[in-house]
């Protein structure tokens, strides 16, 4: 049922529950986990052109660190993994990758009821609304109860 699982990451350290759910699914279905980091290029709109290359380099470095950290966490679970770094609008790139790579389910963190995130529209809310596959969202606010918000924001 789930041969390919997408795990988008922003490098947040509070992704323990997301990794646990992703590993459980991957083990149960003998699935490959695709770790995706998107360099959000919307931030470049206000930058002077001569600064863009430096900022892109820095953000790509952060993306490399984030995907490496995720791969290290997943390696402990003995599942097949791959990492991808893309540039664009995070929600749009996540959905595009789902379609391009034949992803069967997305597992991602959400800030749940954080009113500031919900006012501006979170990436996870957009992915849940627009993804052509199921999306398992896991609250990463650190409330410690381990509850997930499967397909809800």
PDB file of C-alpha atoms in Angstrom:
ATOM      1  CA  UNK A   1       0.000   0.000   0.000  1.00  0.00           C
ATOM      2  CA  UNK A   2       2.759   2.459   0.933  1.00  0.00           C
ATOM      3  CA  UNK A   3       5.892   1.810  -1.102  1.00  0.00           C
ATOM      4  CA  UNK A   4       7.199   5.389  -1.020  1.00  0.00           C
ATOM      5  CA  UNK A   5       6.829   7.755   1.927  1.00  0.00           C
ATOM      6  CA  UNK A   6       7.698  11.450   1.756  1.00  0.00           C
ATOM      7  CA  UNK A   7       9.094  13.097   4.878  1.00  0.00           C
ATOM      8  CA  UNK A   8       9.481  16.841   4.330  1.00  0.00           C
ATOM      9  CA  UNK A   9      11.747  18.480   6.887  1.00  0.00           C
ATOM     10  CA  UNK A  10      12.649  22.037   7.779  1.00  0.00           C
ATOM     11  CA  UNK A  11      15.445  20.986  10.095  1.00  0.00           C
ATOM     12  CA  UNK A  12      13.373  21.445  13.236  1.00  0.00           C
ATOM     13  CA  UNK A  13      14.813  19.457  16.113  1.00  0.00           C
ATOM     14  CA  UNK A  14      11.377  18.584  17.497  1.00  0.00           C
ATOM     15  CA  UNK A  15      10.606  16.003  14.788  1.00  0.00           C
ATOM     16  CA  UNK A  16      11.034  12.906  16.996  1.00  0.00           C
ATOM     17  CA  UNK A  17       7.368  11.888  16.772  1.00  0.00           C
ATOM     18  CA  UNK A  18       7.357  12.417  12.994  1.00  0.00           C
ATOM     19  CA  UNK A  19      10.401  10.148  12.628  1.00  0.00           C
ATOM     20  CA  UNK A  20       8.746   7.512  14.831  1.00  0.00           C
ATOM     21  CA  UNK A  21       5.547   7.471  12.761  1.00  0.00           C
ATOM     22  CA  UNK A  22       7.498   7.469   9.504  1.00  0.00           C
ATOM     23  CA  UNK A  23       9.722   4.602  10.618  1.00  0.00           C
ATOM     24  CA  UNK A  24       6.728   2.586  11.775  1.00  0.00           C
ATOM     25  CA  UNK A  25       5.017   2.999   8.405  1.00  0.00           C
ATOM     26  CA  UNK A  26       8.216   2.274   6.472  1.00  0.00           C
ATOM     27  CA  UNK A  27       8.910  -0.904   8.433  1.00  0.00           C
ATOM     28  CA  UNK A  28       5.333  -2.178   8.192  1.00  0.00           C
ATOM     29  CA  UNK A  29       5.208  -1.644   4.436  1.00  0.00           C
ATOM     30  CA  UNK A  30       8.866  -2.193   3.522  1.00  0.00           C
ATOM     31  CA  UNK A  31       8.788   1.312   2.073  1.00  0.00           C
ATOM     32  CA  UNK A  32      11.414   3.785   0.945  1.00  0.00           C
ATOM     33  CA  UNK A  33      11.487   7.091   2.834  1.00  0.00           C
ATOM     34  CA  UNK A  34      12.185  10.190   0.746  1.00  0.00           C
ATOM     35  CA  UNK A  35      13.488  13.054   2.900  1.00  0.00           C
ATOM     36  CA  UNK A  36      12.813  16.420   1.277  1.00  0.00           C
ATOM     37  CA  UNK A  37      14.106  19.850   2.218  1.00  0.00           C
ATOM     38  CA  UNK A  38      12.844  22.875   0.312  1.00  0.00           C
ATOM     39  CA  UNK A  39      14.840  26.086   0.220  1.00  0.00           C
ATOM     40  CA  UNK A  40      12.047  28.670   0.403  1.00  0.00           C
ATOM     41  CA  UNK A  41      12.915  31.088  -2.385  1.00  0.00           C
ATOM     42  CA  UNK A  42      10.119  33.503  -1.498  1.00  0.00           C
ATOM     43  CA  UNK A  43      12.554  35.048   0.978  1.00  0.00           C
ATOM     44  CA  UNK A  44      14.722  36.212  -1.906  1.00  0.00           C
ATOM     45  CA  UNK A  45      12.155  38.663  -3.254  1.00  0.00           C
ATOM     46  CA  UNK A  46      13.398  41.483  -1.027  1.00  0.00           C
ATOM     47  CA  UNK A  47      17.115  40.713  -1.267  1.00  0.00           C
ATOM     48  CA  UNK A  48      19.564  42.675  -3.333  1.00  0.00           C
ATOM     49  CA  UNK A  49      20.583  40.532  -6.329  1.00  0.00           C
ATOM     50  CA  UNK A  50      24.224  40.402  -5.213  1.00  0.00           C
ATOM     51  CA  UNK A  51      23.194  38.774  -1.908  1.00  0.00           C
ATOM     52  CA  UNK A  52      21.025  36.006  -3.356  1.00  0.00           C
ATOM     53  CA  UNK A  53      23.887  33.582  -4.117  1.00  0.00           C
ATOM     54  CA  UNK A  54      25.256  33.861  -0.573  1.00  0.00           C
ATOM     55  CA  UNK A  55      21.842  33.363   1.007  1.00  0.00           C
ATOM     56  CA  UNK A  56      21.015  30.436  -1.287  1.00  0.00           C
ATOM     57  CA  UNK A  57      24.335  28.814  -0.394  1.00  0.00           C
ATOM     58  CA  UNK A  58      23.656  29.236   3.308  1.00  0.00           C
ATOM     59  CA  UNK A  59      20.112  27.863   3.056  1.00  0.00           C
ATOM     60  CA  UNK A  60      21.254  24.923   0.934  1.00  0.00           C
ATOM     61  CA  UNK A  61      23.866  24.190   3.621  1.00  0.00           C
ATOM     62  CA  UNK A  62      21.086  24.180   6.222  1.00  0.00           C
ATOM     63  CA  UNK A  63      19.109  21.853   3.954  1.00  0.00           C
ATOM     64  CA  UNK A  64      22.055  19.472   3.656  1.00  0.00           C
ATOM     65  CA  UNK A  65      22.390  19.423   7.448  1.00  0.00           C
ATOM     66  CA  UNK A  66      18.645  18.875   7.915  1.00  0.00           C
ATOM     67  CA  UNK A  67      18.451  16.000   5.447  1.00  0.00           C
ATOM     68  CA  UNK A  68      21.625  14.408   6.864  1.00  0.00           C
ATOM     69  CA  UNK A  69      20.176  14.587  10.385  1.00  0.00           C
ATOM     70  CA  UNK A  70      16.917  13.022   9.204  1.00  0.00           C
ATOM     71  CA  UNK A  71      18.761  10.274   7.318  1.00  0.00           C
ATOM     72  CA  UNK A  72      20.816   9.520  10.436  1.00  0.00           C
ATOM     73  CA  UNK A  73      17.633   9.205  12.513  1.00  0.00           C
ATOM     74  CA  UNK A  74      16.023   6.944   9.932  1.00  0.00           C
ATOM     75  CA  UNK A  75      19.164   4.821   9.509  1.00  0.00           C
ATOM     76  CA  UNK A  76      18.627   3.474  13.011  1.00  0.00           C
ATOM     77  CA  UNK A  77      15.371   1.988  11.744  1.00  0.00           C
ATOM     78  CA  UNK A  78      17.055   0.063   8.934  1.00  0.00           C
ATOM     79  CA  UNK A  79      14.817   1.397   6.148  1.00  0.00           C
ATOM     80  CA  UNK A  80      15.743   2.459   2.638  1.00  0.00           C
ATOM     81  CA  UNK A  81      16.099   6.235   2.352  1.00  0.00           C
ATOM     82  CA  UNK A  82      16.869   8.936  -0.148  1.00  0.00           C
ATOM     83  CA  UNK A  83      17.332  12.688   0.269  1.00  0.00           C
ATOM     84  CA  UNK A  84      16.328  15.521  -2.012  1.00  0.00           C
ATOM     85  CA  UNK A  85      16.962  19.261  -1.847  1.00  0.00           C
ATOM     86  CA  UNK A  86      14.707  21.553  -3.872  1.00  0.00           C
ATOM     87  CA  UNK A  87      14.147  25.275  -4.216  1.00  0.00           C
ATOM     88  CA  UNK A  88      10.772  27.016  -4.371  1.00  0.00           C
ATOM     89  CA  UNK A  89       7.603  27.414  -2.355  1.00  0.00           C
ATOM     90  CA  UNK A  90       7.635  24.589   0.236  1.00  0.00           C
ATOM     91  CA  UNK A  91       4.023  23.441  -0.160  1.00  0.00           C
ATOM     92  CA  UNK A  92       4.187  23.600  -3.949  1.00  0.00           C
ATOM     93  CA  UNK A  93       7.482  21.707  -4.073  1.00  0.00           C
ATOM     94  CA  UNK A  94       6.222  19.032  -1.671  1.00  0.00           C
ATOM     95  CA  UNK A  95       3.143  18.428  -3.806  1.00  0.00           C
ATOM     96  CA  UNK A  96       5.180  18.464  -7.018  1.00  0.00           C
ATOM     97  CA  UNK A  97       7.595  15.899  -5.560  1.00  0.00           C
ATOM     98  CA  UNK A  98       4.676  13.682  -4.500  1.00  0.00           C
ATOM     99  CA  UNK A  99       3.499  13.594  -8.096  1.00  0.00           C
ATOM    100  CA  UNK A 100       6.944  13.266  -9.716  1.00  0.00           C
ATOM    101  CA  UNK A 101       8.275  10.528  -7.425  1.00  0.00           C
ATOM    102  CA  UNK A 102       5.089   8.470  -7.116  1.00  0.00           C
ATOM    103  CA  UNK A 103       4.808   9.041  -3.373  1.00  0.00           C
ATOM    104  CA  UNK A 104       2.043   7.079  -1.613  1.00  0.00           C
ATOM    105  CA  UNK A 105       1.810   9.011   1.693  1.00  0.00           C
ATOM    106  CA  UNK A 106       3.336  12.119   3.265  1.00  0.00           C
ATOM    107  CA  UNK A 107       4.349  12.241   6.932  1.00  0.00           C
ATOM    108  CA  UNK A 108       5.097  15.696   8.252  1.00  0.00           C
ATOM    109  CA  UNK A 109       5.196  17.842  11.322  1.00  0.00           C
ATOM    110  CA  UNK A 110       2.641  20.494  12.124  1.00  0.00           C
ATOM    111  CA  UNK A 111       2.395  23.172  14.748  1.00  0.00           C
ATOM    112  CA  UNK A 112      -1.243  22.187  15.320  1.00  0.00           C
ATOM    113  CA  UNK A 113      -3.265  24.861  17.017  1.00  0.00           C
ATOM    114  CA  UNK A 114      -0.517  27.496  17.022  1.00  0.00           C
ATOM    115  CA  UNK A 115      -2.619  30.521  16.140  1.00  0.00           C
ATOM    116  CA  UNK A 116       0.274  32.431  14.560  1.00  0.00           C
ATOM    117  CA  UNK A 117       0.978  29.591  12.123  1.00  0.00           C
ATOM    118  CA  UNK A 118      -2.703  29.211  11.270  1.00  0.00           C
ATOM    119  CA  UNK A 119      -3.167  32.948  10.621  1.00  0.00           C
ATOM    120  CA  UNK A 120      -0.619  32.972   7.796  1.00  0.00           C
ATOM    121  CA  UNK A 121      -1.389  29.442   6.606  1.00  0.00           C
ATOM    122  CA  UNK A 122       1.069  26.689   7.337  1.00  0.00           C
ATOM    123  CA  UNK A 123       2.841  24.481   4.845  1.00  0.00           C
ATOM    124  CA  UNK A 124       1.263  21.367   6.356  1.00  0.00           C
ATOM    125  CA  UNK A 125      -2.256  22.832   5.995  1.00  0.00           C
ATOM    126  CA  UNK A 126      -1.629  23.542   2.325  1.00  0.00           C
ATOM    127  CA  UNK A 127      -0.206  20.069   1.736  1.00  0.00           C
ATOM    128  CA  UNK A 128      -3.151  18.421   3.508  1.00  0.00           C
ATOM    129  CA  UNK A 129      -5.570  20.451   1.378  1.00  0.00           C
ATOM    130  CA  UNK A 130      -3.850  19.912  -1.980  1.00  0.00           C
ATOM    131  CA  UNK A 131      -1.911  16.633  -1.890  1.00  0.00           C
ATOM    132  CA  UNK A 132      -3.230  13.827  -4.092  1.00  0.00           C
ATOM    133  CA  UNK A 133      -2.234  11.255  -1.424  1.00  0.00           C
ATOM    134  CA  UNK A 134      -2.927  10.805   2.310  1.00  0.00           C
ATOM    135  CA  UNK A 135      -1.024  13.109   4.663  1.00  0.00           C
ATOM    136  CA  UNK A 136      -0.191  12.094   8.219  1.00  0.00           C
ATOM    137  CA  UNK A 137       0.487  15.208  10.280  1.00  0.00           C
ATOM    138  CA  UNK A 138       2.167  14.944  13.654  1.00  0.00           C
ATOM    139  CA  UNK A 139       2.058  17.759  16.212  1.00  0.00           C
ATOM    140  CA  UNK A 140       5.634  18.930  16.879  1.00  0.00           C
ATOM    141  CA  UNK A 141       4.832  21.590  19.464  1.00  0.00           C
ATOM    142  CA  UNK A 142       6.497  19.482  22.124  1.00  0.00           C
ATOM    143  CA  UNK A 143       3.399  18.860  24.185  1.00  0.00           C
ATOM    144  CA  UNK A 144       4.757  15.402  24.886  1.00  0.00           C
ATOM    145  CA  UNK A 145       1.508  13.487  24.447  1.00  0.00           C
ATOM    146  CA  UNK A 146       2.578  11.899  21.160  1.00  0.00           C
ATOM    147  CA  UNK A 147      -0.856  12.378  19.590  1.00  0.00           C
ATOM    148  CA  UNK A 148      -0.911  12.840  15.856  1.00  0.00           C
ATOM    149  CA  UNK A 149      -3.290  14.872  13.775  1.00  0.00           C
ATOM    150  CA  UNK A 150      -3.833  12.355  10.983  1.00  0.00           C
ATOM    151  CA  UNK A 151      -5.113  14.328   7.981  1.00  0.00           C
ATOM    152  CA  UNK A 152      -6.189  17.239  10.192  1.00  0.00           C
ATOM    153  CA  UNK A 153      -4.635  20.575  11.031  1.00  0.00           C
TER     154      UNK A 153
END
